[in-house]
Amino acid sequence: MTGLVPSRRLISHVILDLDGTLLHTDAIVVEVLKTYLGKHGKQWDDRAAHKIVGTTLLEAATAIVEDYELSCSTEEFISELTPLFSDKWRNIKALPGATRLIDHLRGHCVPMALASNSPRASIEAKISHHHGWKESFSVIIGADEVTAGKPSPEMFFEAAKRLYAEPSKCLVIEDSLPGVMAAKAAGMRVIAVPSLRKQKDLYSSADEIANSLLDLQLENWALPPFQDWIESTLPIEPWYIGGPVVKGFGRGSKELGIPTANLSVEAFPDLLAEQACGVYFGWAGLSTRGIYKMVMSVGWNPYYNNVQKTIEPWLLHEFEEDFYGEDLRLVIVGYIRPEANFPTLESLIARIHQDRKIAEKALDLPEYANYKEDSYLKKLTG
């Protein structure tokens, strides 16, 4: 995070972006575009995603038509894809921490606006599938309600006007560079939560850069702080994964002194994409051995500069033999910290052992201990 800003104490209103900030829109966009382009003999290139992140519908459509040399016009492209997207919005998932943030601000009567480069009708369709979201916002603004979308500041000026707030008293939370630029041009404070990997260096104009919505510290802005952290851990909605162990005592085990039990990431690509990078914890079940405490990293592991996002669980137990190929099930119940880069292997190992101590202590608390009896684990271990 960047340094503290003296005028943070003046923040009274919050303006949130939607796509990529609150909702995992990218998954649906990529799914639809892959199918559409495939039917036209084209192949979607993930590396081109940065061209459309944070843009308006017209800008994104224009870029795709031009880049893939489609025979249709931009208007025809939009007309063909609109119903395809409409059928998918009911399945759009909230990003980690999104509902928590909205509920928290609403519960403390902090006025909120939703300002998105999506059309208003699209915004309404997306949030209608998330209970309580629409009612939480005093103001909702789409790109088709202003003359220019982000990075123009017009949308944010309009949001402040409808909120009856001074722009300088508004805090914006954005995932895209156009959104950050628009907020700063409007004279607002902005927290960037970058949605694209290795793009954080482009957000230097933001007042703060956060790894995910789970890591927001609202008290830094004189907003009501979250009160749901327990012993340096954040309870989360449990998520479940499992499969055969593809690495039982690999590089990580030897260097860390903790048994790793890696799973094949190809088995759950959508789940990997949806989860914020960071360190989590929970319970692990091995089919022939039992149930153990577990701490786990999700991300690219910057120290090793992995080219693929991975899940690396560490079983907090001493094993005398390997367990390659053994069935493993994980119940992830809490969050500790964001993914971070470390200058040395020694500093990385020291922090991982600190994470281990936090997880071991937390898993003895009633809030987490009862998940050891989860049926998902019990069915595996008999």
mmCIF file of C-alpha atoms in Angstrom:
data_model
loop_
_atom_site.group_PDB
_atom_site.id
_atom_site.type_symbol
_atom_site.label_atom_id
_atom_site.label_comp_id
_atom_site.label_asym_id
_atom_site.label_seq_id
_atom_site.Cartn_x
_atom_site.Cartn_y
_atom_site.Cartn_z
ATOM 1 C CA MET A 1 0.000 0.000 0.000
ATOM 2 C CA THR A 2 1.078 3.572 -0.607
ATOM 3 C CA GLY A 3 1.599 6.130 2.137
ATOM 4 C CA LEU A 4 -1.167 7.749 4.130
ATOM 5 C CA VAL A 5 -2.965 10.753 2.688
ATOM 6 C CA PRO A 6 -3.539 13.703 5.091
ATOM 7 C CA SER A 7 -7.068 14.424 3.855
ATOM 8 C CA ARG A 8 -8.332 10.884 4.370
ATOM 9 C CA ARG A 9 -10.245 12.038 7.416
ATOM 10 C CA LEU A 10 -12.588 13.965 5.096
ATOM 11 C CA ILE A 11 -13.936 10.892 3.276
ATOM 12 C CA SER A 12 -17.702 10.595 3.663
ATOM 13 C CA HIS A 13 -18.899 8.790 0.503
ATOM 14 C CA VAL A 14 -17.729 5.736 -1.439
ATOM 15 C CA ILE A 15 -18.032 5.162 -5.189
ATOM 16 C CA LEU A 16 -17.492 1.628 -6.480
ATOM 17 C CA ASP A 17 -16.744 0.295 -9.925
ATOM 18 C CA LEU A 18 -18.533 -2.924 -10.901
ATOM 19 C CA ASP A 19 -16.806 -5.132 -13.483
ATOM 20 C CA GLY A 20 -13.500 -6.476 -12.229
ATOM 21 C CA THR A 21 -13.920 -4.694 -8.900
ATOM 22 C CA LEU A 22 -17.055 -6.274 -7.447
ATOM 23 C CA LEU A 23 -17.856 -8.893 -10.072
ATOM 24 C CA HIS A 24 -15.726 -11.511 -11.816
ATOM 25 C CA THR A 25 -16.935 -10.326 -15.212
ATOM 26 C CA ASP A 26 -13.803 -11.384 -17.063
ATOM 27 C CA ALA A 27 -14.674 -15.082 -16.855
ATOM 28 C CA ILE A 28 -17.978 -14.597 -18.663
ATOM 29 C CA VAL A 29 -16.535 -12.151 -21.192
ATOM 30 C CA VAL A 30 -13.766 -14.581 -22.110
ATOM 31 C CA GLU A 31 -16.185 -17.511 -22.280
ATOM 32 C CA VAL A 32 -18.524 -15.698 -24.673
ATOM 33 C CA LEU A 33 -15.736 -14.242 -26.812
ATOM 34 C CA LYS A 34 -13.937 -17.586 -27.130
ATOM 35 C CA THR A 35 -17.143 -19.211 -28.384
ATOM 36 C CA TYR A 36 -18.021 -16.367 -30.748
ATOM 37 C CA LEU A 37 -14.540 -16.010 -32.207
ATOM 38 C CA GLY A 38 -14.214 -19.782 -32.569
ATOM 39 C CA LYS A 39 -17.316 -19.860 -34.761
ATOM 40 C CA HIS A 40 -15.642 -17.262 -36.969
ATOM 41 C CA GLY A 41 -12.358 -19.125 -37.244
ATOM 42 C CA LYS A 42 -10.545 -16.938 -34.725
ATOM 43 C CA GLN A 43 -8.831 -17.764 -31.430
ATOM 44 C CA TRP A 44 -9.098 -15.596 -28.330
ATOM 45 C CA ASP A 45 -5.758 -14.307 -27.046
ATOM 46 C CA ASP A 46 -5.673 -13.792 -23.263
ATOM 47 C CA ARG A 47 -2.787 -11.367 -23.667
ATOM 48 C CA ALA A 48 -5.127 -8.901 -25.349
ATOM 49 C CA ALA A 49 -7.369 -8.645 -22.287
ATOM 50 C CA HIS A 50 -5.662 -5.442 -21.110
ATOM 51 C CA LYS A 51 -7.036 -3.628 -24.157
ATOM 52 C CA ILE A 52 -10.632 -3.932 -22.994
ATOM 53 C CA VAL A 53 -10.330 -3.832 -19.192
ATOM 54 C CA GLY A 54 -12.146 -0.767 -17.897
ATOM 55 C CA THR A 55 -13.325 0.395 -21.323
ATOM 56 C CA THR A 56 -16.855 1.130 -22.473
ATOM 57 C CA LEU A 57 -18.859 -1.429 -24.421
ATOM 58 C CA LEU A 58 -18.329 0.495 -27.664
ATOM 59 C CA GLU A 59 -14.585 0.828 -27.104
ATOM 60 C CA ALA A 60 -14.174 -2.846 -26.251
ATOM 61 C CA ALA A 61 -16.244 -3.959 -29.242
ATOM 62 C CA THR A 62 -14.325 -1.681 -31.591
ATOM 63 C CA ALA A 63 -10.997 -3.058 -30.374
ATOM 64 C CA ILE A 64 -12.091 -6.677 -30.828
ATOM 65 C CA VAL A 65 -13.547 -6.135 -34.307
ATOM 66 C CA GLU A 66 -10.330 -4.431 -35.405
ATOM 67 C CA ASP A 67 -7.838 -6.750 -33.683
ATOM 68 C CA TYR A 68 -9.472 -9.931 -34.946
ATOM 69 C CA GLU A 69 -10.309 -8.458 -38.360
ATOM 70 C CA LEU A 70 -13.956 -9.455 -38.129
ATOM 71 C CA SER A 71 -16.114 -8.899 -41.188
ATOM 72 C CA CYS A 72 -18.982 -7.325 -39.230
ATOM 73 C CA SER A 73 -19.315 -3.730 -38.078
ATOM 74 C CA THR A 74 -18.893 -2.770 -34.434
ATOM 75 C CA GLU A 75 -22.646 -2.214 -34.147
ATOM 76 C CA GLU A 76 -23.405 -5.624 -35.641
ATOM 77 C CA PHE A 77 -20.885 -7.234 -33.276
ATOM 78 C CA ILE A 78 -22.566 -5.642 -30.255
ATOM 79 C CA SER A 79 -26.007 -6.672 -31.518
ATOM 80 C CA GLU A 80 -24.917 -10.314 -31.880
ATOM 81 C CA LEU A 81 -23.154 -10.556 -28.525
ATOM 82 C CA THR A 82 -25.624 -8.672 -26.312
ATOM 83 C CA PRO A 83 -28.115 -11.565 -25.994
ATOM 84 C CA LEU A 84 -25.244 -14.015 -25.433
ATOM 85 C CA PHE A 85 -24.027 -11.986 -22.480
ATOM 86 C CA SER A 86 -27.536 -11.435 -21.135
ATOM 87 C CA ASP A 87 -27.994 -15.182 -20.803
ATOM 88 C CA LYS A 88 -24.806 -15.423 -18.746
ATOM 89 C CA TRP A 89 -25.207 -12.598 -16.214
ATOM 90 C CA ARG A 90 -27.227 -14.770 -13.837
ATOM 91 C CA ASN A 91 -24.082 -16.849 -13.317
ATOM 92 C CA ILE A 92 -21.707 -13.963 -12.684
ATOM 93 C CA LYS A 93 -19.877 -14.346 -9.386
ATOM 94 C CA ALA A 94 -18.933 -11.748 -6.817
ATOM 95 C CA LEU A 95 -15.221 -11.273 -6.288
ATOM 96 C CA PRO A 96 -13.804 -12.169 -2.863
ATOM 97 C CA GLY A 97 -14.753 -9.513 -0.330
ATOM 98 C CA ALA A 98 -17.308 -7.722 -2.538
ATOM 99 C CA THR A 99 -20.469 -8.622 -0.618
ATOM 100 C CA ARG A 100 -18.610 -8.145 2.669
ATOM 101 C CA LEU A 101 -17.620 -4.600 1.632
ATOM 102 C CA ILE A 102 -21.095 -3.629 0.441
ATOM 103 C CA ASP A 103 -22.802 -5.044 3.534
ATOM 104 C CA HIS A 104 -20.284 -3.327 5.814
ATOM 105 C CA LEU A 105 -20.684 0.124 4.265
ATOM 106 C CA ARG A 106 -24.466 -0.191 4.127
ATOM 107 C CA GLY A 107 -24.540 -1.352 7.734
ATOM 108 C CA HIS A 108 -22.641 1.761 8.792
ATOM 109 C CA CYS A 109 -24.834 4.058 6.661
ATOM 110 C CA VAL A 110 -21.969 5.138 4.396
ATOM 111 C CA PRO A 111 -23.560 6.533 1.199
ATOM 112 C CA MET A 112 -22.492 4.549 -1.868
ATOM 113 C CA ALA A 113 -22.660 4.972 -5.630
ATOM 114 C CA LEU A 114 -22.022 2.431 -8.364
ATOM 115 C CA ALA A 115 -20.285 3.936 -11.411
ATOM 116 C CA SER A 116 -19.535 1.580 -14.295
ATOM 117 C CA ASN A 117 -18.501 1.817 -17.940
ATOM 118 C CA SER A 118 -21.145 -0.818 -18.665
ATOM 119 C CA PRO A 119 -24.567 0.298 -19.970
ATOM 120 C CA ARG A 120 -27.162 0.908 -17.254
ATOM 121 C CA ALA A 121 -29.316 -2.039 -18.358
ATOM 122 C CA SER A 122 -26.315 -4.356 -18.146
ATOM 123 C CA ILE A 123 -25.484 -3.097 -14.650
ATOM 124 C CA GLU A 124 -29.035 -3.733 -13.489
ATOM 125 C CA ALA A 125 -28.991 -7.261 -14.942
ATOM 126 C CA LYS A 126 -25.685 -8.152 -13.290
ATOM 127 C CA ILE A 127 -26.429 -6.919 -9.786
ATOM 128 C CA SER A 128 -29.988 -8.266 -9.759
ATOM 129 C CA HIS A 129 -28.553 -11.716 -9.087
ATOM 130 C CA HIS A 130 -26.774 -10.579 -5.891
ATOM 131 C CA HIS A 131 -29.068 -10.195 -2.931
ATOM 132 C CA GLY A 132 -29.198 -6.727 -1.428
ATOM 133 C CA TRP A 133 -26.754 -5.104 -3.812
ATOM 134 C CA LYS A 134 -29.125 -2.846 -5.727
ATOM 135 C CA GLU A 135 -30.756 -1.534 -2.567
ATOM 136 C CA SER A 136 -27.347 -0.684 -1.112
ATOM 137 C CA PHE A 137 -26.530 2.001 -3.662
ATOM 138 C CA SER A 138 -28.023 5.462 -3.452
ATOM 139 C CA VAL A 139 -26.822 6.126 -7.001
ATOM 140 C CA ILE A 140 -26.163 3.880 -10.007
ATOM 141 C CA ILE A 141 -24.621 5.328 -13.181
ATOM 142 C CA GLY A 142 -23.825 3.579 -16.467
ATOM 143 C CA ALA A 143 -21.690 4.763 -19.362
ATOM 144 C CA ASP A 144 -24.769 5.387 -21.497
ATOM 145 C CA GLU A 145 -25.966 8.016 -19.000
ATOM 146 C CA VAL A 146 -23.001 10.346 -19.579
ATOM 147 C CA THR A 147 -21.466 11.812 -22.718
ATOM 148 C CA ALA A 148 -18.077 10.163 -22.092
ATOM 149 C CA GLY A 149 -17.123 7.112 -20.051
ATOM 150 C CA LYS A 150 -13.958 6.574 -18.046
ATOM 151 C CA PRO A 151 -11.172 7.800 -18.232
ATOM 152 C CA SER A 152 -13.283 10.950 -18.506
ATOM 153 C CA PRO A 153 -14.144 12.179 -14.984
ATOM 154 C CA GLU A 154 -17.718 13.019 -16.014
ATOM 155 C CA MET A 155 -19.203 9.850 -14.517
ATOM 156 C CA PHE A 156 -17.597 10.506 -11.141
ATOM 157 C CA PHE A 157 -18.614 14.154 -11.121
ATOM 158 C CA GLU A 158 -22.185 13.053 -11.816
ATOM 159 C CA ALA A 159 -22.024 10.411 -9.062
ATOM 160 C CA ALA A 160 -20.840 13.020 -6.541
ATOM 161 C CA LYS A 161 -23.576 15.403 -7.659
ATOM 162 C CA ARG A 162 -26.293 12.793 -7.161
ATOM 163 C CA LEU A 163 -24.799 11.847 -3.787
ATOM 164 C CA TYR A 164 -24.800 15.538 -2.759
ATOM 165 C CA ALA A 165 -21.114 15.126 -1.943
ATOM 166 C CA GLU A 166 -17.977 17.138 -2.611
ATOM 167 C CA PRO A 167 -15.666 15.205 -4.968
ATOM 168 C CA SER A 168 -12.798 15.624 -2.512
ATOM 169 C CA LYS A 169 -14.839 13.737 0.099
ATOM 170 C CA CYS A 170 -15.396 10.711 -2.149
ATOM 171 C CA LEU A 171 -13.336 7.537 -2.086
ATOM 172 C CA VAL A 172 -13.358 5.495 -5.306
ATOM 173 C CA ILE A 173 -12.470 1.798 -5.492
ATOM 174 C CA GLU A 174 -11.416 0.712 -8.993
ATOM 175 C CA ASP A 175 -9.696 -2.178 -10.745
ATOM 176 C CA SER A 176 -8.794 -0.550 -14.073
ATOM 177 C CA LEU A 177 -6.401 2.167 -15.142
ATOM 178 C CA PRO A 178 -9.132 4.172 -16.968
ATOM 179 C CA GLY A 179 -11.155 4.128 -13.748
ATOM 180 C CA VAL A 180 -8.231 5.311 -11.634
ATOM 181 C CA MET A 181 -7.464 8.087 -14.117
ATOM 182 C CA ALA A 182 -11.099 9.205 -14.118
ATOM 183 C CA ALA A 183 -11.310 9.300 -10.329
ATOM 184 C CA LYS A 184 -8.106 11.297 -9.968
ATOM 185 C CA ALA A 185 -9.220 13.719 -12.674
ATOM 186 C CA ALA A 186 -12.399 14.265 -10.650
ATOM 187 C CA GLY A 187 -10.329 15.211 -7.604
ATOM 188 C CA MET A 188 -11.287 12.088 -5.676
ATOM 189 C CA ARG A 189 -9.226 9.673 -3.599
ATOM 190 C CA VAL A 190 -8.883 6.232 -5.145
ATOM 191 C CA ILE A 191 -7.918 2.736 -4.069
ATOM 192 C CA ALA A 192 -6.771 0.597 -6.982
ATOM 193 C CA VAL A 193 -7.363 -3.144 -6.829
ATOM 194 C CA PRO A 194 -5.716 -4.157 -10.136
ATOM 195 C CA SER A 195 -7.494 -6.970 -11.936
ATOM 196 C CA LEU A 196 -4.638 -7.847 -14.276
ATOM 197 C CA ARG A 197 -1.486 -9.617 -13.137
ATOM 198 C CA LYS A 198 1.781 -7.638 -13.179
ATOM 199 C CA GLN A 199 0.038 -4.345 -13.899
ATOM 200 C CA LYS A 200 0.379 -2.739 -10.472
ATOM 201 C CA ASP A 201 3.247 -0.499 -11.570
ATOM 202 C CA LEU A 202 0.814 1.353 -13.858
ATOM 203 C CA TYR A 203 -1.323 2.488 -10.914
ATOM 204 C CA SER A 204 1.155 4.862 -9.298
ATOM 205 C CA SER A 205 -1.360 7.716 -9.403
ATOM 206 C CA ALA A 206 -3.713 5.835 -7.061
ATOM 207 C CA ASP A 207 -3.687 6.872 -3.409
ATOM 208 C CA GLU A 208 -3.519 3.238 -2.379
ATOM 209 C CA ILE A 209 -3.024 -0.107 -4.110
ATOM 210 C CA ALA A 210 -4.642 -3.166 -2.539
ATOM 211 C CA ASN A 211 -4.180 -6.803 -3.454
ATOM 212 C CA SER A 212 -7.899 -7.548 -3.115
ATOM 213 C CA LEU A 213 -11.060 -6.326 -1.424
ATOM 214 C CA LEU A 214 -10.208 -8.668 1.447
ATOM 215 C CA ASP A 215 -7.233 -6.465 2.267
ATOM 216 C CA LEU A 216 -8.972 -3.094 2.541
ATOM 217 C CA GLN A 217 -8.284 -1.167 5.735
ATOM 218 C CA LEU A 218 -11.099 1.344 5.736
ATOM 219 C CA GLU A 219 -9.981 2.918 9.008
ATOM 220 C CA ASN A 220 -7.081 4.461 7.066
ATOM 221 C CA TRP A 221 -9.732 6.621 5.430
ATOM 222 C CA ALA A 222 -11.633 7.412 8.646
ATOM 223 C CA LEU A 223 -14.363 5.023 7.541
ATOM 224 C CA PRO A 224 -15.749 2.392 9.934
ATOM 225 C CA PRO A 225 -13.217 -0.444 10.230
ATOM 226 C CA PHE A 226 -14.083 -4.081 9.597
ATOM 227 C CA GLN A 227 -14.631 -5.943 12.859
ATOM 228 C CA ASP A 228 -14.615 -9.501 11.508
ATOM 229 C CA TRP A 229 -10.924 -10.355 11.830
ATOM 230 C CA ILE A 230 -10.171 -13.019 14.462
ATOM 231 C CA GLU A 231 -6.626 -13.575 15.783
ATOM 232 C CA SER A 232 -5.055 -12.107 12.606
ATOM 233 C CA THR A 233 -7.366 -14.176 10.377
ATOM 234 C CA LEU A 234 -10.470 -13.422 8.341
ATOM 235 C CA PRO A 235 -13.276 -16.012 8.217
ATOM 236 C CA ILE A 236 -14.450 -16.611 4.659
ATOM 237 C CA GLU A 237 -17.213 -18.560 2.985
ATOM 238 C CA PRO A 238 -15.679 -22.070 2.857
ATOM 239 C CA TRP A 239 -14.557 -23.420 -0.474
ATOM 240 C CA TYR A 240 -13.810 -27.023 -1.285
ATOM 241 C CA ILE A 241 -11.292 -28.586 -3.644
ATOM 242 C CA GLY A 242 -9.707 -31.995 -4.009
ATOM 243 C CA GLY A 243 -7.932 -34.505 -6.171
ATOM 244 C CA PRO A 244 -4.836 -36.714 -6.316
ATOM 245 C CA VAL A 245 -1.620 -35.226 -4.938
ATOM 246 C CA VAL A 246 0.776 -34.405 -7.776
ATOM 247 C CA LYS A 247 3.636 -33.381 -5.474
ATOM 248 C CA GLY A 248 4.082 -34.633 -1.933
ATOM 249 C CA PHE A 249 7.637 -33.832 -0.875
ATOM 250 C CA GLY A 250 8.907 -31.502 -3.567
ATOM 251 C CA ARG A 251 11.022 -28.372 -3.558
ATOM 252 C CA GLY A 252 8.801 -26.572 -1.101
ATOM 253 C CA SER A 253 8.886 -29.359 1.487
ATOM 254 C CA LYS A 254 12.656 -29.530 1.551
ATOM 255 C CA GLU A 255 13.147 -25.782 1.816
ATOM 256 C CA LEU A 256 10.295 -25.018 4.175
ATOM 257 C CA GLY A 257 10.352 -28.064 6.378
ATOM 258 C CA ILE A 258 6.573 -28.400 5.792
ATOM 259 C CA PRO A 259 5.061 -31.128 3.567
ATOM 260 C CA THR A 260 3.545 -29.686 0.396
ATOM 261 C CA ALA A 261 0.624 -31.480 -1.223
ATOM 262 C CA ASN A 262 0.098 -29.789 -4.562
ATOM 263 C CA LEU A 263 -2.958 -30.460 -6.696
ATOM 264 C CA SER A 264 -3.221 -30.189 -10.469
ATOM 265 C CA VAL A 265 -4.445 -26.689 -11.274
ATOM 266 C CA GLU A 266 -5.997 -27.878 -14.541
ATOM 267 C CA ALA A 267 -8.767 -29.507 -12.493
ATOM 268 C CA PHE A 268 -10.215 -26.201 -11.241
ATOM 269 C CA PRO A 269 -9.164 -23.249 -13.448
ATOM 270 C CA ASP A 270 -12.322 -21.252 -12.749
ATOM 271 C CA LEU A 271 -11.896 -21.508 -8.993
ATOM 272 C CA LEU A 272 -8.268 -20.404 -9.280
ATOM 273 C CA ALA A 273 -9.240 -17.375 -11.343
ATOM 274 C CA GLU A 274 -11.939 -16.345 -8.875
ATOM 275 C CA GLN A 275 -9.816 -16.422 -5.725
ATOM 276 C CA ALA A 276 -7.653 -13.526 -4.595
ATOM 277 C CA CYS A 277 -3.949 -14.245 -4.403
ATOM 278 C CA GLY A 278 -2.848 -14.717 -0.834
ATOM 279 C CA VAL A 279 -2.375 -17.088 2.078
ATOM 280 C CA TYR A 280 -5.348 -19.095 3.346
ATOM 281 C CA PHE A 281 -5.833 -21.914 5.840
ATOM 282 C CA GLY A 282 -8.191 -24.730 6.710
ATOM 283 C CA TRP A 283 -8.345 -28.491 6.944
ATOM 284 C CA ALA A 284 -6.834 -31.178 4.715
ATOM 285 C CA GLY A 285 -7.886 -34.795 4.474
ATOM 286 C CA LEU A 286 -5.657 -37.548 3.069
ATOM 287 C CA SER A 287 -7.576 -40.687 2.128
ATOM 288 C CA THR A 288 -5.443 -43.206 4.063
ATOM 289 C CA ARG A 289 -4.007 -41.003 6.820
ATOM 290 C CA GLY A 290 -6.524 -38.623 8.370
ATOM 291 C CA ILE A 291 -7.371 -34.943 8.694
ATOM 292 C CA TYR A 292 -4.758 -32.277 9.359
ATOM 293 C CA LYS A 293 -4.436 -28.554 9.805
ATOM 294 C CA MET A 294 -3.357 -26.826 6.618
ATOM 295 C CA VAL A 295 -2.072 -23.435 5.414
ATOM 296 C CA MET A 296 -2.124 -22.681 1.699
ATOM 297 C CA SER A 297 -0.893 -20.107 -0.810
ATOM 298 C CA VAL A 298 -2.830 -19.095 -3.919
ATOM 299 C CA GLY A 299 -0.971 -17.157 -6.590
ATOM 300 C CA TRP A 300 2.131 -17.041 -8.729
ATOM 301 C CA ASN A 301 4.689 -17.122 -5.896
ATOM 302 C CA PRO A 302 6.682 -14.038 -6.986
ATOM 303 C CA TYR A 303 9.932 -15.332 -5.458
ATOM 304 C CA TYR A 304 9.944 -18.286 -7.871
ATOM 305 C CA ASN A 305 8.286 -16.219 -10.630
ATOM 306 C CA ASN A 306 5.824 -18.964 -11.547
ATOM 307 C CA VAL A 307 4.250 -18.618 -14.980
ATOM 308 C CA GLN A 308 1.013 -20.206 -13.782
ATOM 309 C CA LYS A 309 -1.255 -19.386 -10.878
ATOM 310 C CA THR A 310 -1.069 -22.272 -8.442
ATOM 311 C CA ILE A 311 -2.496 -23.648 -5.220
ATOM 312 C CA GLU A 312 0.135 -24.882 -2.781
ATOM 313 C CA PRO A 313 -1.235 -26.448 0.435
ATOM 314 C CA TRP A 314 1.164 -27.227 3.282
ATOM 315 C CA LEU A 315 0.051 -29.903 5.711
ATOM 316 C CA LEU A 316 0.937 -28.956 9.273
ATOM 317 C CA HIS A 317 2.038 -32.411 10.304
ATOM 318 C CA GLU A 318 5.252 -34.420 10.141
ATOM 319 C CA PHE A 319 5.133 -37.313 7.685
ATOM 320 C CA GLU A 320 7.774 -40.019 7.401
ATOM 321 C CA GLU A 321 6.875 -41.070 3.881
ATOM 322 C CA ASP A 322 5.648 -39.566 0.643
ATOM 323 C CA PHE A 323 2.008 -39.343 -0.434
ATOM 324 C CA TYR A 324 2.158 -38.826 -4.205
ATOM 325 C CA GLY A 325 -1.059 -39.875 -5.905
ATOM 326 C CA GLU A 326 -3.049 -40.050 -2.679
ATOM 327 C CA ASP A 327 -6.487 -38.429 -2.702
ATOM 328 C CA LEU A 328 -6.532 -35.079 -0.948
ATOM 329 C CA ARG A 329 -9.469 -32.893 -0.004
ATOM 330 C CA LEU A 330 -9.229 -29.331 1.276
ATOM 331 C CA VAL A 331 -11.743 -27.177 3.118
ATOM 332 C CA ILE A 332 -10.500 -23.580 3.086
ATOM 333 C CA VAL A 333 -12.102 -21.552 5.865
ATOM 334 C CA GLY A 334 -9.984 -18.438 6.472
ATOM 335 C CA TYR A 335 -7.630 -15.835 5.024
ATOM 336 C CA ILE A 336 -4.374 -14.537 6.499
ATOM 337 C CA ARG A 337 -2.677 -12.101 4.143
ATOM 338 C CA PRO A 338 -2.116 -11.070 0.506
ATOM 339 C CA GLU A 339 0.543 -12.612 -1.673
ATOM 340 C CA ALA A 340 3.844 -10.763 -1.336
ATOM 341 C CA ASN A 341 7.292 -10.813 -2.847
ATOM 342 C CA PHE A 342 10.263 -11.493 -0.609
ATOM 343 C CA PRO A 343 13.853 -10.414 -1.273
ATOM 344 C CA THR A 344 15.400 -13.639 -0.011
ATOM 345 C CA LEU A 345 14.445 -17.266 0.434
ATOM 346 C CA GLU A 346 15.168 -16.904 4.145
ATOM 347 C CA SER A 347 12.635 -14.090 4.521
ATOM 348 C CA LEU A 348 10.051 -16.106 2.584
ATOM 349 C CA ILE A 349 10.549 -19.157 4.781
ATOM 350 C CA ALA A 350 10.368 -17.041 7.955
ATOM 351 C CA ARG A 351 7.034 -15.554 6.871
ATOM 352 C CA ILE A 352 5.601 -18.932 5.923
ATOM 353 C CA HIS A 353 6.430 -20.280 9.367
ATOM 354 C CA GLN A 354 4.738 -17.214 10.844
ATOM 355 C CA ASP A 355 1.679 -18.014 8.718
ATOM 356 C CA ARG A 356 1.860 -21.574 10.047
ATOM 357 C CA LYS A 357 1.726 -20.393 13.647
ATOM 358 C CA ILE A 358 -1.233 -18.119 12.904
ATOM 359 C CA ALA A 359 -3.137 -20.945 11.175
ATOM 360 C CA GLU A 360 -2.402 -23.540 13.860
ATOM 361 C CA LYS A 361 -3.675 -21.225 16.573
ATOM 362 C CA ALA A 362 -6.733 -20.082 14.626
ATOM 363 C CA LEU A 363 -7.850 -23.611 13.744
ATOM 364 C CA ASP A 364 -8.289 -24.355 17.440
ATOM 365 C CA LEU A 365 -10.951 -21.632 17.657
ATOM 366 C CA PRO A 366 -14.598 -22.785 17.543
ATOM 367 C CA GLU A 367 -15.228 -20.682 14.406
ATOM 368 C CA TYR A 368 -12.806 -22.864 12.472
ATOM 369 C CA ALA A 369 -12.395 -26.081 14.477
ATOM 370 C CA ASN A 370 -15.856 -27.439 13.634
ATOM 371 C CA TYR A 371 -14.946 -27.680 9.942
ATOM 372 C CA LYS A 372 -12.671 -30.592 10.804
ATOM 373 C CA GLU A 373 -15.881 -32.611 11.022
ATOM 374 C CA ASP A 374 -17.102 -31.478 7.599
ATOM 375 C CA SER A 375 -18.729 -34.297 5.649
ATOM 376 C CA TYR A 376 -16.574 -33.472 2.632
ATOM 377 C CA LEU A 377 -13.518 -34.593 4.604
ATOM 378 C CA LYS A 378 -15.197 -37.397 6.507
ATOM 379 C CA LYS A 379 -16.350 -39.137 3.321
ATOM 380 C CA LEU A 380 -12.755 -39.235 2.123
ATOM 381 C CA THR A 381 -11.160 -40.574 5.277
ATOM 382 C CA GLY A 382 -13.997 -42.950 6.149
#
